[in-house]
Backbone as a ProteinNet text record, in pm:
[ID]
protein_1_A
[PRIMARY]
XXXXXXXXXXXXXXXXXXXXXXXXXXXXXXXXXXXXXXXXXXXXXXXXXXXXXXXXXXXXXXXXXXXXXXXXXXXXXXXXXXXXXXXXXXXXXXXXXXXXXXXXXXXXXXXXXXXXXXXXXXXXXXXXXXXXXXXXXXXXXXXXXXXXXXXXXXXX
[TERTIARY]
-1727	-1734.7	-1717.6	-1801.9	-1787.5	-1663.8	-1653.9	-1562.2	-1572	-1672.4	-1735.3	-1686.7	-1739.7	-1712.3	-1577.6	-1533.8	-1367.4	-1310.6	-1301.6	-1306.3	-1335.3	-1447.9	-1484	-1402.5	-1378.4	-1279.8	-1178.1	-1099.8	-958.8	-944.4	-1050.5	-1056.6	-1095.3	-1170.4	-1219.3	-1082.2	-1092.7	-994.5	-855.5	-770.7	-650	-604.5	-710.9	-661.1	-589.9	-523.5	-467.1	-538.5	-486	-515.4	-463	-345	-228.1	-293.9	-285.5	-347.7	-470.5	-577.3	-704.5	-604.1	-606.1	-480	-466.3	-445.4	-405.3	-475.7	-651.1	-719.3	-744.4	-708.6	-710.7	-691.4	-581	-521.5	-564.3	-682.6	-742.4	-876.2	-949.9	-1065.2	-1008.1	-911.5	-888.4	-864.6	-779	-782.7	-946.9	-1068.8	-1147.6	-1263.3	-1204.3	-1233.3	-1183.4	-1090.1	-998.7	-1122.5	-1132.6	-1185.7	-1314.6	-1380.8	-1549	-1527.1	-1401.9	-1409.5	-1353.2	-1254.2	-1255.1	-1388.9	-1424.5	-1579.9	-1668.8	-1722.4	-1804.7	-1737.1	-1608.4	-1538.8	-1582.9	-1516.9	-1559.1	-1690.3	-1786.2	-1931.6	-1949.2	-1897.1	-1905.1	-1890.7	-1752.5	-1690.4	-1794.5	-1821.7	-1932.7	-2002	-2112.1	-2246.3	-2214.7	-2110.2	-2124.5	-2091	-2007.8	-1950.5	-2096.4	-2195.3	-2370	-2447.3	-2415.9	-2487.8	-2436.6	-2351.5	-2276.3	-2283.9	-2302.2	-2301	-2445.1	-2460.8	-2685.5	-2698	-2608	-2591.1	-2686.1	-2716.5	-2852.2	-2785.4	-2789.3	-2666	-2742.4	-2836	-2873.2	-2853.3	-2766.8	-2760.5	-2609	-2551.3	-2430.4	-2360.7	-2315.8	-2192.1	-2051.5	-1954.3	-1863.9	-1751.5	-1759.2	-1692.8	-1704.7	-1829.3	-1889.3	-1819.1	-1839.1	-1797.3	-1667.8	-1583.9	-1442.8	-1410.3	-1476.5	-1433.6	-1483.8	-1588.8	-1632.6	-1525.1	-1503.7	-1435.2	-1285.1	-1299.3	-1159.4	-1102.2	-963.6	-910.1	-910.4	-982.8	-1076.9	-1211.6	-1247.6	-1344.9	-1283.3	-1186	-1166.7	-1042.1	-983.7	-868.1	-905.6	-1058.8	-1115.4	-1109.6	-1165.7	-1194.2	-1106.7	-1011.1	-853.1	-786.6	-813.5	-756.7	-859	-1003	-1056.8	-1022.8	-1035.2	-945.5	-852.1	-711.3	-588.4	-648.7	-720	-777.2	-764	-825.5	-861.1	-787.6	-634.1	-514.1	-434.2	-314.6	-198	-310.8	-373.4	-423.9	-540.3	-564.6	-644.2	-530.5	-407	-288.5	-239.6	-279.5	-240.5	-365.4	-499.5	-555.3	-578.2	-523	-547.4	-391.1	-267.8	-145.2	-241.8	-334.1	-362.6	-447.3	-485.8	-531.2	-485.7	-395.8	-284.5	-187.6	-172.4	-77.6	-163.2	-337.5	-420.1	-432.6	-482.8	-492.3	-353.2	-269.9	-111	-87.4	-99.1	-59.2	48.4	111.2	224	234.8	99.8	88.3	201.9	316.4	367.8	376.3	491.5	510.2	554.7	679.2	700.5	573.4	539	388.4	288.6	231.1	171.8	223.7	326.7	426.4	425.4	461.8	422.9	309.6	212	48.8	13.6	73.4	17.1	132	251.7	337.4	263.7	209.7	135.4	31.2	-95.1	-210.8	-161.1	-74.6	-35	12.2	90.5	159.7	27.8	-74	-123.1	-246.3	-266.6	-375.4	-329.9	-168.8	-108.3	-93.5	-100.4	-123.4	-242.3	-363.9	-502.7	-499.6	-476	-508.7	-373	-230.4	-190.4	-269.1	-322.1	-396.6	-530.1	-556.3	-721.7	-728.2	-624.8	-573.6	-545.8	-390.3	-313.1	-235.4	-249.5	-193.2	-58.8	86.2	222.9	233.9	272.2	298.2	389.1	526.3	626	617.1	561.1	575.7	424.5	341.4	267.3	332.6	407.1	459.1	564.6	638.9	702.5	661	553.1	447.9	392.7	375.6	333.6	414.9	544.6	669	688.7	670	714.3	629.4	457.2	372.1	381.8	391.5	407.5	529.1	651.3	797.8	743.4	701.6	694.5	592.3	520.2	435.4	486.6	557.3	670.5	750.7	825.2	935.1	817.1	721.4	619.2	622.1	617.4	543.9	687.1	762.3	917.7	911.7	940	923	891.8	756.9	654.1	712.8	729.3	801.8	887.5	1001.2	1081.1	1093.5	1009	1006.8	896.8	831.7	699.9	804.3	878.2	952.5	1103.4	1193.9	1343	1353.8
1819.1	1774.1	1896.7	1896.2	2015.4	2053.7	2131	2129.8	1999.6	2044.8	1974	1802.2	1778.9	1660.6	1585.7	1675.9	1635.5	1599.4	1722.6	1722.6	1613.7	1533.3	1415	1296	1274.1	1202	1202.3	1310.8	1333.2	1295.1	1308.8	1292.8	1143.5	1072.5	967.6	852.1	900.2	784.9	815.2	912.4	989.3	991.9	1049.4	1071.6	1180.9	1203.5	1333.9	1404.8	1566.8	1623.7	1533.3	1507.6	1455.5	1315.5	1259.7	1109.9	1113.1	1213.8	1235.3	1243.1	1370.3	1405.7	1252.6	1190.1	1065.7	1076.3	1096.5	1044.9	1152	1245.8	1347.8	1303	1239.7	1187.2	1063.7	982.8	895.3	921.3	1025.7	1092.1	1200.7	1232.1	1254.7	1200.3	1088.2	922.2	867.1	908.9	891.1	963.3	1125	1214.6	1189.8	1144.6	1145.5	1011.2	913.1	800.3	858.2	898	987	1050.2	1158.2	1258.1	1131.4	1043	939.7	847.1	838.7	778.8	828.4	958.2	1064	1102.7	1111.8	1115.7	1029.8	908.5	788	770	772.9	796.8	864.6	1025.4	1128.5	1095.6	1011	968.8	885.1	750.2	661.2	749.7	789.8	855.4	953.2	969.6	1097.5	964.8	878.3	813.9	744.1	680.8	614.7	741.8	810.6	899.9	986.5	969.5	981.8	879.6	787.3	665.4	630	686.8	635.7	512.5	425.8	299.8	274.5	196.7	179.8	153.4	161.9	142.1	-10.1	-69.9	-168.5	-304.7	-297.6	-426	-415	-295.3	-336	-437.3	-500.8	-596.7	-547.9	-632	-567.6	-573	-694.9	-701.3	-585.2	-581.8	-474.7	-316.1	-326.5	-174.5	-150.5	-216.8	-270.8	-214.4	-279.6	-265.9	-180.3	-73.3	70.2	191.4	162.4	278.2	263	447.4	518.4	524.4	562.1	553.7	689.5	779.1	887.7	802.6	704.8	639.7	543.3	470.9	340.4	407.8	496.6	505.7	550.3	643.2	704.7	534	423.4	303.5	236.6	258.4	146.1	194.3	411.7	434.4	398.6	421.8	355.2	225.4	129.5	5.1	-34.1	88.3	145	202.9	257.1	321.8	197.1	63.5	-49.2	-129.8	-81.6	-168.7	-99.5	-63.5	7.4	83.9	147.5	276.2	172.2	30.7	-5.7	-27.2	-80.8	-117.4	37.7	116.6	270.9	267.4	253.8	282.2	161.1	49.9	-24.6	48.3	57	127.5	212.7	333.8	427.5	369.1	301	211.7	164.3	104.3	44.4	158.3	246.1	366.6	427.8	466.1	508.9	417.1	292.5	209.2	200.9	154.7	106.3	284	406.9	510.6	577.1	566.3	555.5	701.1	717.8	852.1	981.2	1021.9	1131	1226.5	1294.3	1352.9	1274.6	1182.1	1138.7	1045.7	1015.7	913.7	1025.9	1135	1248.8	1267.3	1359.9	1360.3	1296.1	1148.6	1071.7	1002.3	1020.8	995.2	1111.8	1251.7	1325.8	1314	1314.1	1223.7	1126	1050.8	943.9	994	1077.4	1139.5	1192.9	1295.3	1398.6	1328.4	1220.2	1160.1	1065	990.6	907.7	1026.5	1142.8	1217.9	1244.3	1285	1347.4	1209.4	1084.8	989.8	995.5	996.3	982.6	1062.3	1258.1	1316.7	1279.2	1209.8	1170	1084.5	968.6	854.9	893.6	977.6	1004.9	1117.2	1208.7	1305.3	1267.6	1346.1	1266.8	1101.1	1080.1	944	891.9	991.2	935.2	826.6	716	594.5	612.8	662.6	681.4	780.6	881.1	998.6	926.7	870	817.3	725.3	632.5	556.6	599.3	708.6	747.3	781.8	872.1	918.7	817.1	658.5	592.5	522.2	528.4	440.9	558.5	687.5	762.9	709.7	698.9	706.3	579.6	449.6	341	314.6	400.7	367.7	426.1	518.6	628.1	529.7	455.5	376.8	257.8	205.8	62.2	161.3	225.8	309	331.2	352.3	371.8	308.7	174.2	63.5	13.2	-39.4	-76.9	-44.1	98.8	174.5	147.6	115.9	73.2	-60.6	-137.5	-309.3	-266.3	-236.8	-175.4	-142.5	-47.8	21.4	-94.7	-181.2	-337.4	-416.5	-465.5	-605	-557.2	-432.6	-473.2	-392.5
1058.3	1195.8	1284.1	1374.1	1460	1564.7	1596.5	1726.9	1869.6	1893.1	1994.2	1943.7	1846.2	1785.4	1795.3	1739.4	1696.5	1883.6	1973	2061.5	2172.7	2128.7	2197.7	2175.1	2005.5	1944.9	2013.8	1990.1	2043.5	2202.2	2316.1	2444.2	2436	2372.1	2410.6	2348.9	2243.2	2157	2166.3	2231.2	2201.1	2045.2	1985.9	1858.1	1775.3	1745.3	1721.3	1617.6	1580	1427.5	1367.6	1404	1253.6	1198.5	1357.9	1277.8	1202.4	1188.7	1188.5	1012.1	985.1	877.3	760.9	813.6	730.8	650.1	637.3	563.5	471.6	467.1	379.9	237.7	228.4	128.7	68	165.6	99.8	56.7	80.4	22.6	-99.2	-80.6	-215.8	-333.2	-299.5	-420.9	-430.6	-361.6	-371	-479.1	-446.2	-540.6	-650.6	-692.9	-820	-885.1	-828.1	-904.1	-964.1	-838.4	-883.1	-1007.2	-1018.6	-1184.2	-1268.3	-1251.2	-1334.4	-1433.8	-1297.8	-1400	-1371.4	-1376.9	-1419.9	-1592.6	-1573.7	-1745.5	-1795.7	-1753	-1881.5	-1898.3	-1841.5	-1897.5	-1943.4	-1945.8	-1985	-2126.3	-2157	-2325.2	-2368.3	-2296.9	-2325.8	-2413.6	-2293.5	-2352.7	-2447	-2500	-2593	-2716	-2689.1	-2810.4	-2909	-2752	-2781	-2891.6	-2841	-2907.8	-3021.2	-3068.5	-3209.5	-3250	-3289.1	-3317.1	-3311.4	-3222.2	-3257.2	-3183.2	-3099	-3002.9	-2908	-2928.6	-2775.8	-2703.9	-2563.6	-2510.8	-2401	-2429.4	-2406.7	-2478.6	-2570.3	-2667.4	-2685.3	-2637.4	-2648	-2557.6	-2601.2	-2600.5	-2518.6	-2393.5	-2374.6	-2496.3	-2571.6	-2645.5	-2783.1	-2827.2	-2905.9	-2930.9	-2728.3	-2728.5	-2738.4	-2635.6	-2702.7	-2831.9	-2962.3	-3069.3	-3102.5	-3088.8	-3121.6	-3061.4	-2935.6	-2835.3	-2928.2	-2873.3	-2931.5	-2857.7	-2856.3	-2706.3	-2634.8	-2679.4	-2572.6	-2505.1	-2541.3	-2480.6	-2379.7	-2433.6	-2340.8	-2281.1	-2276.1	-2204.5	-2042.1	-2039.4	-1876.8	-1826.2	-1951.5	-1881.6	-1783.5	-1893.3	-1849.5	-1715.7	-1685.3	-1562	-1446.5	-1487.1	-1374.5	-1323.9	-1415.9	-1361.2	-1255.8	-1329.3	-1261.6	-1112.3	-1098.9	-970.3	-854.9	-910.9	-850.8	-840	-805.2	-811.4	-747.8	-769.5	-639.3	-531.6	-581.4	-482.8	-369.2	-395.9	-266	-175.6	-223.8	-110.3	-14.3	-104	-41.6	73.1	19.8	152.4	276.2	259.8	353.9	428.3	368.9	423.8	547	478.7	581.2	667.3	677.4	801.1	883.6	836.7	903	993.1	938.3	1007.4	1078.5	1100.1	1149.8	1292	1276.4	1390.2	1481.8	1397.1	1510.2	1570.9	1511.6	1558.3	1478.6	1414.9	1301.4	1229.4	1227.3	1136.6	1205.4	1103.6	1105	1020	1004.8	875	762.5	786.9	721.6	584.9	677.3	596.8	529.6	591.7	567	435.2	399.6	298.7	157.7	203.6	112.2	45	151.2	114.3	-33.2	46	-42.8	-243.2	-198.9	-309.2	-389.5	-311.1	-392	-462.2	-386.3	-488.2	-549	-537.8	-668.2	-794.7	-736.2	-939.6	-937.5	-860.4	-895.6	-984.7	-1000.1	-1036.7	-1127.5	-1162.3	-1271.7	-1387.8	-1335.5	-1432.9	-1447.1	-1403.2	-1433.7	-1547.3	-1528.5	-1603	-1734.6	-1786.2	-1876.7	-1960.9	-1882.2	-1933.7	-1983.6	-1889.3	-1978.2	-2080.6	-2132.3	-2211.1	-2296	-2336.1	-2475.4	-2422.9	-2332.1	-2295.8	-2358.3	-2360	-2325	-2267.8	-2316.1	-2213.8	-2131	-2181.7	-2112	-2027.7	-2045.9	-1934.2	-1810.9	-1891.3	-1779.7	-1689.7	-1770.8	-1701.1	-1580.5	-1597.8	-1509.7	-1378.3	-1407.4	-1296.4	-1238.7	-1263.1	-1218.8	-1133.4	-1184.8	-1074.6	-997.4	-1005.3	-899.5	-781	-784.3	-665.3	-652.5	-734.4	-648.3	-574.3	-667.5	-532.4	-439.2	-404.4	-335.4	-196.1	-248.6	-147.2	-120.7	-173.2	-117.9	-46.1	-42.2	34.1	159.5	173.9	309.9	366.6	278.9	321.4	368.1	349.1	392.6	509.4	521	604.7	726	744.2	863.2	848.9	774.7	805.5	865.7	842.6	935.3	1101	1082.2	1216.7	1310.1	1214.9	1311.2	1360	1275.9	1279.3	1358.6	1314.2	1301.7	1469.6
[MASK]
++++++++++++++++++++++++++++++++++++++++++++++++++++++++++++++++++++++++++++++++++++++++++++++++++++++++++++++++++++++++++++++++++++++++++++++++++++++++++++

């Protein structure tokens, strides 16, 4: 976006850098999903083709029972992608529109991508449950504590 651009934004809408800022952190949970399943196809198509699989007659159930869990595990985090992390970006909406956006939220947006990426790359790797799992209660406390947060500061 150009100067000029941004510029008009900021004059027309009173929008800030910072609030602008918010979304940083949700195009990056965006990026993360893209290498997510660019991988798991990546595993797919390599698994079709060791295997000699048409990949037109397969079966979900089929593949299921072919996939290793270097194949189905890119699957299972894409999934994961499509669960805590939509409540994260409607959050940044929510803090975008009401005005909300500070540091505090900033902060923790980026808290949240970092363990939510550092589980992607556990789960789609050697896949620790437990150490994934940890990384995973870190970024979802980490987004109820936001989310509280803003209840908080709406309601009390």
């Amino acid at each position: 976006m150009s100067s000029t651009s941004t510029s008009f934004i900021d004059n027309a809408n009173n929008v800030t850098t910072q609030s602008l800022q918010i979304f940083q952190p949700m195009f990056t949970m965006f990026g993360l999903t893209i290498i997510v399943w660019i991988y798991m196809y990546y595993r797919r198509i390599t698994l079709f083709q060791k295997l000699k699989i048409d990949p037109n007659i397969v079966t979900p159930q089929k593949l299921s029972e072919i996939s290793t869990p270097q194949v189905q595990n890119p699957s299972d985090n894409l999934k994961n992608l499509f669960e805590v992390p939509i409540i994260f970006y409607s959050f940044i909406f929510y803090l975008f529109i009401t005005k909300k956006v500070n540091s505090f939220y900033l902060i923790g947006c980026w808290i949240f991508v970092l363990f939510r990426f550092l589980h992607s790359f556990i789960h789609c790797t050697f896949n620790r449950v437990t150490m994934r799992f940890t990384v995973y209660i870190v970024s979802t406390i980490t987004l109820w504590i936001m989310i509280i947060v803003a209840f908080i500061d709406l309601f009390v």
